[in-house]
Tab-separated table of C-alpha atoms and ligand atoms in Angstrom:
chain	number	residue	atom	x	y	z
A	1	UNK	CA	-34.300	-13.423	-35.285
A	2	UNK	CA	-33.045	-11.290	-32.874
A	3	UNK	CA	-30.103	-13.148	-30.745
A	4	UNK	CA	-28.953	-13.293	-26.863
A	5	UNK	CA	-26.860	-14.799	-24.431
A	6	UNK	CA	-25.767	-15.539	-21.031
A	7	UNK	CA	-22.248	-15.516	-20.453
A	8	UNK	CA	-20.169	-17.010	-17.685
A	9	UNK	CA	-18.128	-19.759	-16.406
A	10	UNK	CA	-19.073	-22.399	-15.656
A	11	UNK	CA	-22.682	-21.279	-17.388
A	12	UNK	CA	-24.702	-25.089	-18.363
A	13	UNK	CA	-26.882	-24.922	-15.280
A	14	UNK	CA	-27.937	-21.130	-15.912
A	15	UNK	CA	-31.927	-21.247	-16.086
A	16	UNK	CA	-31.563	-17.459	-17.952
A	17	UNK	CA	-32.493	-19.185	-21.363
A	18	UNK	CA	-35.472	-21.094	-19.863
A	19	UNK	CA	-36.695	-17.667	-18.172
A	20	UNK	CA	-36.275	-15.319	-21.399
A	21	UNK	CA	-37.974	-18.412	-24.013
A	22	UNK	CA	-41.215	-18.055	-21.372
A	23	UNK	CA	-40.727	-14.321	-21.412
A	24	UNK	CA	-40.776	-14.534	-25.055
A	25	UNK	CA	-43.482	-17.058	-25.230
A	26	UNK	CA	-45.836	-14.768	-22.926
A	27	UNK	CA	-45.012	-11.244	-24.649
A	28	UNK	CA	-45.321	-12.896	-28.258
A	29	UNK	CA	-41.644	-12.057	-29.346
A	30	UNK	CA	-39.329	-13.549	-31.826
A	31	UNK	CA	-36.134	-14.328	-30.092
A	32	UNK	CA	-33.655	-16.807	-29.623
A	33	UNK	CA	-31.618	-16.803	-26.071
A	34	UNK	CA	-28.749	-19.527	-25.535
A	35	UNK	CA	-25.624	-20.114	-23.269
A	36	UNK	CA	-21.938	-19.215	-23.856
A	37	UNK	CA	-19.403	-20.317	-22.004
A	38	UNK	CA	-16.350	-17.702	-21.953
A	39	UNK	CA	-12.383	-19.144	-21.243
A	40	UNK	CA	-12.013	-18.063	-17.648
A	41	UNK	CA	-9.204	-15.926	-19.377
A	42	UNK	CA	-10.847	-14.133	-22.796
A	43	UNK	CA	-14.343	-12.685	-21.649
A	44	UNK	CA	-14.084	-9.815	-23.524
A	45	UNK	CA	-12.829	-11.982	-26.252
A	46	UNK	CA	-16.139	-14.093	-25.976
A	47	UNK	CA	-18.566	-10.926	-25.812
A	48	UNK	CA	-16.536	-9.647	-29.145
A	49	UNK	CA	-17.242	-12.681	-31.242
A	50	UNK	CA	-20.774	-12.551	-29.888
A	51	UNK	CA	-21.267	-8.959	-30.580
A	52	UNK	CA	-19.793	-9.541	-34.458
A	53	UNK	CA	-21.604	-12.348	-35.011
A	54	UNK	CA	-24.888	-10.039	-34.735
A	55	UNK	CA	-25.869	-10.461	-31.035
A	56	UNK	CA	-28.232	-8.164	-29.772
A	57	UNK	CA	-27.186	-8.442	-25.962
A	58	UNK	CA	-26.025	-10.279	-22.912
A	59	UNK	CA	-26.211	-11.179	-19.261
A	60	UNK	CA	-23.269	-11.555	-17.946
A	61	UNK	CA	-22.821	-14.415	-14.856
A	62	UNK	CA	-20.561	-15.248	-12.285
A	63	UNK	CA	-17.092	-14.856	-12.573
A	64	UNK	CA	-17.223	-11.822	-15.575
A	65	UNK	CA	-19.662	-9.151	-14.187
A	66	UNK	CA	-16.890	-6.810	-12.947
A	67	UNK	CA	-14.554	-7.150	-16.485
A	68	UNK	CA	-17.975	-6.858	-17.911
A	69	UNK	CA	-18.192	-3.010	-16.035
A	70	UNK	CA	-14.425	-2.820	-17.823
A	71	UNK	CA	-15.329	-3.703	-21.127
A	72	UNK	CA	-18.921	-1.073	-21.922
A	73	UNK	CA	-18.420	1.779	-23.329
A	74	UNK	CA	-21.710	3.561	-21.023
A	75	UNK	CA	-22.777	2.321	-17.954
A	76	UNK	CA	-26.123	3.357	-16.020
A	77	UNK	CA	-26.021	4.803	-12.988
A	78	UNK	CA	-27.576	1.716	-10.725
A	79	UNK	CA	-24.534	-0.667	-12.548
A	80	UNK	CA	-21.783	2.014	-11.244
A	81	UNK	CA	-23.091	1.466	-7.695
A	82	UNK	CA	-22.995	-2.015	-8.029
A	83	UNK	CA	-19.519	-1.549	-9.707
A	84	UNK	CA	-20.904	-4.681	-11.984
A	85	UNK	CA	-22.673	-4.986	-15.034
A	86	UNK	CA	-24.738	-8.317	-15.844
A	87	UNK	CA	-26.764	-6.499	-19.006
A	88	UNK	CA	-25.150	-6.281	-22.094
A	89	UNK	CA	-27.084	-3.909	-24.801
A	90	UNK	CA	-25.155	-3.896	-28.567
A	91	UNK	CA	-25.971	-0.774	-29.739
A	92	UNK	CA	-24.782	1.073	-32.635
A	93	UNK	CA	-21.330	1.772	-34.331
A	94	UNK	CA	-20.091	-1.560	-32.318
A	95	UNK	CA	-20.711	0.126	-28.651
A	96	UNK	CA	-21.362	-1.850	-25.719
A	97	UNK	CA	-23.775	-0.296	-22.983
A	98	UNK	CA	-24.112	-1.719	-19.644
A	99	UNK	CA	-26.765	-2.259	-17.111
A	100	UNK	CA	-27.350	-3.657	-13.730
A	101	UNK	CA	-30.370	-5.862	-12.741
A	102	UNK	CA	-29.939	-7.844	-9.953
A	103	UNK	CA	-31.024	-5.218	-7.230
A	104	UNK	CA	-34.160	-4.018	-8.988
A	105	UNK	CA	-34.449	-7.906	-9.228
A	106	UNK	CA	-34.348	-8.463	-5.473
A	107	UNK	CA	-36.668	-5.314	-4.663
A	108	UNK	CA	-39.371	-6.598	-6.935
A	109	UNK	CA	-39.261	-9.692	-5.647
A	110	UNK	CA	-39.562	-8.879	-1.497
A	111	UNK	CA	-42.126	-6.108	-2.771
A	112	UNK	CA	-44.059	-7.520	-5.743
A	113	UNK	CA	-44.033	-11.120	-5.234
A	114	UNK	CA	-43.372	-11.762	-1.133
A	115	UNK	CA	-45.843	-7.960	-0.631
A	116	UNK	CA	-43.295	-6.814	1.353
A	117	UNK	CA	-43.265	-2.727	2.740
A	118	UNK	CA	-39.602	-2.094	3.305
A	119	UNK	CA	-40.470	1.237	4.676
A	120	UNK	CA	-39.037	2.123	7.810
A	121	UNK	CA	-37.781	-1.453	8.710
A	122	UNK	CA	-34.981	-2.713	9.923
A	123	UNK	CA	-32.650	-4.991	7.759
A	124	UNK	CA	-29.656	-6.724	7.709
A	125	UNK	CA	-27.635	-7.826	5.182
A	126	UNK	CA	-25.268	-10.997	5.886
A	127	UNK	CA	-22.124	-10.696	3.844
A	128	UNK	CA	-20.139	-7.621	2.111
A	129	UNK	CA	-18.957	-9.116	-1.731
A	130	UNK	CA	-20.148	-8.309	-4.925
A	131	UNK	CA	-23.859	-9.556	-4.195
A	132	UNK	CA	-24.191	-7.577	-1.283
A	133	UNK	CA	-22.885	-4.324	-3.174
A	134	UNK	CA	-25.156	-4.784	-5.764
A	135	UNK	CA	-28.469	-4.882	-3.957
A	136	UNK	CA	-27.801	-2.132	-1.854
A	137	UNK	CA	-28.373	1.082	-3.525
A	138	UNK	CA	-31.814	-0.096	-4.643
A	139	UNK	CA	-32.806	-1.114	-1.040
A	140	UNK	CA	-31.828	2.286	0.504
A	141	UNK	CA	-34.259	3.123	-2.154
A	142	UNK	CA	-37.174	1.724	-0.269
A	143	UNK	CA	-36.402	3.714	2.656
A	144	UNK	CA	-35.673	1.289	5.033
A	145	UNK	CA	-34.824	2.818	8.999
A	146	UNK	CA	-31.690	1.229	9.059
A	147	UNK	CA	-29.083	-1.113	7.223
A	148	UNK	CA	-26.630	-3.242	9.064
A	149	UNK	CA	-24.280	-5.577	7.292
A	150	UNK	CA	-22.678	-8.089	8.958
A	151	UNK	CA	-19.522	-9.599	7.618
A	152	UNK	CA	-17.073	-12.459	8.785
A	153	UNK	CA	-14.255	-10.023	7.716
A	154	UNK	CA	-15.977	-6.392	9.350
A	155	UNK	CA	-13.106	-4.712	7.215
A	156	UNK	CA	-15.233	-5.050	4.485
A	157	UNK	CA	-18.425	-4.225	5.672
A	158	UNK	CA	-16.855	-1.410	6.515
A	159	UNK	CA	-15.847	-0.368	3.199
A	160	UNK	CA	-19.488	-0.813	2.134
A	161	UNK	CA	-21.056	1.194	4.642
A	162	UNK	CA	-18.416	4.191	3.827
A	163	UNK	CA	-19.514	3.884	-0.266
A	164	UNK	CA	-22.766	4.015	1.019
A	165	UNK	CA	-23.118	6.294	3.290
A	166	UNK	CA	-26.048	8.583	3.234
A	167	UNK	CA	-29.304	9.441	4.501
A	168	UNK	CA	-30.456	6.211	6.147
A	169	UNK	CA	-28.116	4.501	8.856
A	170	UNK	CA	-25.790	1.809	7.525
A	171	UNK	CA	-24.068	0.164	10.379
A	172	UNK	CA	-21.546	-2.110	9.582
A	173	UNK	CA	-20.097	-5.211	11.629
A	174	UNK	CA	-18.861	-8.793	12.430
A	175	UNK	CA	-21.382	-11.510	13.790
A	176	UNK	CA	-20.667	-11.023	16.994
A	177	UNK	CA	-21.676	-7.803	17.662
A	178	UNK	CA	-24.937	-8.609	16.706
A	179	UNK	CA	-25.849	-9.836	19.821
A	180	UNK	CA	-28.890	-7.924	21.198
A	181	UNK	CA	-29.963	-6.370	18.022
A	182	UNK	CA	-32.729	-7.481	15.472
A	183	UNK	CA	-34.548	-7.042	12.328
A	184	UNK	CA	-37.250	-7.338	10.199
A	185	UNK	CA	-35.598	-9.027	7.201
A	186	UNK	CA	-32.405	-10.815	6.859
A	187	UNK	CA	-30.615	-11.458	3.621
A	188	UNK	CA	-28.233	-13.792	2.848
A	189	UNK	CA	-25.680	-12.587	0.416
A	190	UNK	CA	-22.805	-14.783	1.710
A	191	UNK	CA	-21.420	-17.683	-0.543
A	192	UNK	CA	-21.663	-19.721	2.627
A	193	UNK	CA	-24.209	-21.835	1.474
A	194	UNK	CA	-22.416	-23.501	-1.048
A	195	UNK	CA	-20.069	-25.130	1.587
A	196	UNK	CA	-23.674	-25.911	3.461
A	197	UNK	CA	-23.149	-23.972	5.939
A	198	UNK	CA	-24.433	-20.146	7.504
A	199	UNK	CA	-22.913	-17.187	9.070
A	200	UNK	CA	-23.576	-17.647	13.178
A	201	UNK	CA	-26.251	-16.040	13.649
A	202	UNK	CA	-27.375	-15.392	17.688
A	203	UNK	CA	-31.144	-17.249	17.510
A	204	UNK	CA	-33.154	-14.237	18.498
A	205	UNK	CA	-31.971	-11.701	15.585
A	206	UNK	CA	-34.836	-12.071	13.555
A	207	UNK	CA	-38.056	-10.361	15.432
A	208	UNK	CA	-40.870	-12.424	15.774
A	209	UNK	CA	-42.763	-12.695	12.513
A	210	UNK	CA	-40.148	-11.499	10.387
A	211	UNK	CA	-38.716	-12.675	6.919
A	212	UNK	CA	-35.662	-13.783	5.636
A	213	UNK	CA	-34.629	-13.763	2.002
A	214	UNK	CA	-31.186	-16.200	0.575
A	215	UNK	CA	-30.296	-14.341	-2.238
A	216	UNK	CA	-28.940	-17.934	-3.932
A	217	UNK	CA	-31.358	-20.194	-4.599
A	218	UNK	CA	-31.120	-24.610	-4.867
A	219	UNK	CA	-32.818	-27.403	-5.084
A	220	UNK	CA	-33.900	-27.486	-1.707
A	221	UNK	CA	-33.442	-24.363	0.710
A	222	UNK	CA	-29.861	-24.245	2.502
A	223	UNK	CA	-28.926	-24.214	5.896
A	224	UNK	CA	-29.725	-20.414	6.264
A	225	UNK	CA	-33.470	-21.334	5.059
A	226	UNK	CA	-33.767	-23.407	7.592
A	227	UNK	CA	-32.379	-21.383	10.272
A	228	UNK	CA	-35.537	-18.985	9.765
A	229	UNK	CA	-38.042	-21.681	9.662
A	230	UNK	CA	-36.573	-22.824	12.969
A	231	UNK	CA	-36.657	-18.801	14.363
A	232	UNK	CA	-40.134	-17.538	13.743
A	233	UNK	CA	-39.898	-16.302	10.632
A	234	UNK	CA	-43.197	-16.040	8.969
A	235	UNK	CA	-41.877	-16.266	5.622
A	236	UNK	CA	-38.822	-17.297	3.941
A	237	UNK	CA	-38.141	-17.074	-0.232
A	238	UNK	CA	-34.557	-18.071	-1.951
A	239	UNK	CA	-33.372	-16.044	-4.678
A	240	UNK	CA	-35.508	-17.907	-7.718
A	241	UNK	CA	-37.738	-14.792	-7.776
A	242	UNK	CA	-34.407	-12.418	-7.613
A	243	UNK	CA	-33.422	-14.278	-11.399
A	244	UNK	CA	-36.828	-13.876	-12.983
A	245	UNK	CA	-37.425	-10.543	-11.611
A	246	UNK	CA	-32.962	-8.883	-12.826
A	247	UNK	CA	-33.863	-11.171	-16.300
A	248	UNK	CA	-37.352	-9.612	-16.856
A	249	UNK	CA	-35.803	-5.870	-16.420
A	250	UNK	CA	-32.948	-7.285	-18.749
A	251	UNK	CA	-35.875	-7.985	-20.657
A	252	UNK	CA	-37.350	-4.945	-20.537
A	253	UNK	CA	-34.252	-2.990	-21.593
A	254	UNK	CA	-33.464	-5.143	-24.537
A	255	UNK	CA	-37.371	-5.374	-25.875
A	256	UNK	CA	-39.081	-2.288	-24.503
A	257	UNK	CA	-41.326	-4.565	-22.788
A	258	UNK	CA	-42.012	-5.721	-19.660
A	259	UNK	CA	-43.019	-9.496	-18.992
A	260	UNK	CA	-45.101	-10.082	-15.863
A	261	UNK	CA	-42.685	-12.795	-13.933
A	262	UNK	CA	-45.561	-14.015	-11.042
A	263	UNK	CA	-46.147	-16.917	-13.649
A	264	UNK	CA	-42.850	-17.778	-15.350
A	265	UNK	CA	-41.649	-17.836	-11.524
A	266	UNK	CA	-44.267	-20.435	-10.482
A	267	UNK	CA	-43.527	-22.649	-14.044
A	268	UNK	CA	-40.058	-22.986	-12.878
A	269	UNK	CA	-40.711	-23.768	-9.537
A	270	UNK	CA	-43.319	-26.906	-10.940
A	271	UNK	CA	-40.014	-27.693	-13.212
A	272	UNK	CA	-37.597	-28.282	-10.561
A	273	UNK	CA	-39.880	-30.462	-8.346
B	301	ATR	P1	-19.618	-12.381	-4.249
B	301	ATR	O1	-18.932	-11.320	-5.047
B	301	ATR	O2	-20.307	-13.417	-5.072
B	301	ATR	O3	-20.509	-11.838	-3.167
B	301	ATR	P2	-17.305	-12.751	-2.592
B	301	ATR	O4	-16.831	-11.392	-2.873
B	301	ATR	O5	-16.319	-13.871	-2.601
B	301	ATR	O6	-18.436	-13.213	-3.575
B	301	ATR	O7	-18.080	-12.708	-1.214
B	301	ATR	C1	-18.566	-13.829	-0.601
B	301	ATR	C2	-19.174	-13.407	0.733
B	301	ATR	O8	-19.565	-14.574	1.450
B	301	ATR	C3	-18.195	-12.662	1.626
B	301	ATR	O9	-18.923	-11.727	2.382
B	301	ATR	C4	-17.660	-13.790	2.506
B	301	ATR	O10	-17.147	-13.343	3.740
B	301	ATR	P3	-15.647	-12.731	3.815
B	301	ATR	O11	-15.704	-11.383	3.181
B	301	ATR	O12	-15.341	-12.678	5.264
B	301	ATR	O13	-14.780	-13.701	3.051
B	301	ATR	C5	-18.917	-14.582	2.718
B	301	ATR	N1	-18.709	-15.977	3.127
B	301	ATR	C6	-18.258	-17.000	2.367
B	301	ATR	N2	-18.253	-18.146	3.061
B	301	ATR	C7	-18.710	-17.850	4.316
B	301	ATR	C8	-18.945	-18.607	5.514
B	301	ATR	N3	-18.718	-19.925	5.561
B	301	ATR	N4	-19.435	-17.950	6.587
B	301	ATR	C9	-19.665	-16.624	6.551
B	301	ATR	N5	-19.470	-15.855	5.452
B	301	ATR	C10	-18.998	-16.458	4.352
């Protein structure tokens, strides 16, 4: 049976193994998908063992996904944007190929599951570390008219913007100066919510009507959740949908099939009630 992992650290509350044993269960394949837990100081030590011991491929989880980019031997072109790999393929001769899901992830889930048309709107992205740089070369994708990313330290922002920079406006900030400005869709990409708390946001940023997305996800919706259900947004989604929708292209790359993630996303939600 063919075998796969996710790898991190720490890794025992990663639902990845839950997600790919529905995946399997739905698309009728014979797999088995567990969790490995790396020393915070031998990733590439971990994958190796993995790799000889006859695993097929990996996702790769918070803290490795940049040595993961160090360790392949060929990237695709979406994981050097995000300068991070979390897909792991073991190919032949002992080479390591590596993908990146996690935007196509988020775009499927504002446009497939929330029926979202990013066309011509206005977004802003909250936060400028490695979540934020992964999502955004598939969102200029969608042609959005603008994309401004607001960042407690602007220097980095900054730095975003300039690797970025192409047709479509990128405009890159601190909080502050987004007084007087708004948008259509706000994303959280900051880490802020683990410390329960939210970038400051001025209350009338979001237009009326609009949507905002936290790319993390809990067991009930953070601070920055809340925020939009106190400002008018008319919807609101954490990033559950982002997880099944990077592992189902994972999925797809490893199996050459695509599983349809509307359902396995609704069985995990009536799991962590
Ligand atoms: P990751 O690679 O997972 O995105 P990171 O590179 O540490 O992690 O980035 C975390 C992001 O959350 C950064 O944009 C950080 O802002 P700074 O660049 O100014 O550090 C942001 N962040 C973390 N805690 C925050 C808070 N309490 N308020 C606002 N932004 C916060």
């Amino acid at each position: 049976m063919d075998h796969y992992t996710v790898i991190g650290n720490p890794v025992e509350h990663s639902r990845s193994p839950r997600i790919h044993a529905l995946f399997a269960e739905q698309t009728g394949q014979s797999l088995r998908y567990d969790r490995l837990l790396a020393p915070l100081d031998d990733f590439a030590g971990a994958v190796r063992r993995f790799q000889s011991g006859g695993g097929k491929g990996a996702n790769v989880t918070l803290p490795f996904k940049l040595q993961a980019l160090a360790l392949c031997d060929d990237v695709s072109e979406r994981a050097q944007f995000a300068g991070a790999v979390n897909t792991l393929s073991f190919v032949n001769e002992g080479r390591i190929v590596g993908d990146n899901t996690d935007g196509i992830g988020l775009v499927t889930d504002l446009v497939a599951n929330l029926g979202l048309n990013l066309l011509g709107q206005r977004i802003l992205l909250l936060g400028a570390g490695g979540a934020v740089r992964g999502v955004l070369q598939p969102l200029l994708e969608t042609a959005p008219a603008s994309i401004w990313i607001a960042n407690r330290t602007p220097a980095k922002a900054s730095a975003l913007a300039d690797d970025f920079s192409g047709d479509i406006e990128i405009m890159a900030c601190g909080y502050d100066a987004l007084d007087g400005e708004n948008f259509d869709l706000i994303i959280n990409g900051t880490s802020s919510g683990l410390a329960n708390a939210m970038p400051p946001l001025p209350d009338d940023v979001l237009v009326p009507g609009g949507v905002c997305y936290d790319m993390f996800y809990g067991k009930s919706p953070g601070p920055f959740l809340s925020w939009a259900e106190r400002h008018g947004a008319s919807a609101w989604a954490d990033g559950l949908g982002m997880l099944v929708d990077q592992a189902a292209e994972s999925f797809r790359i490893w199996r050459g099939v695509k599983p349809e993630t509307g359902p396995v996303l609704q069985q995990l939600r009536a799991e962590s009630q």
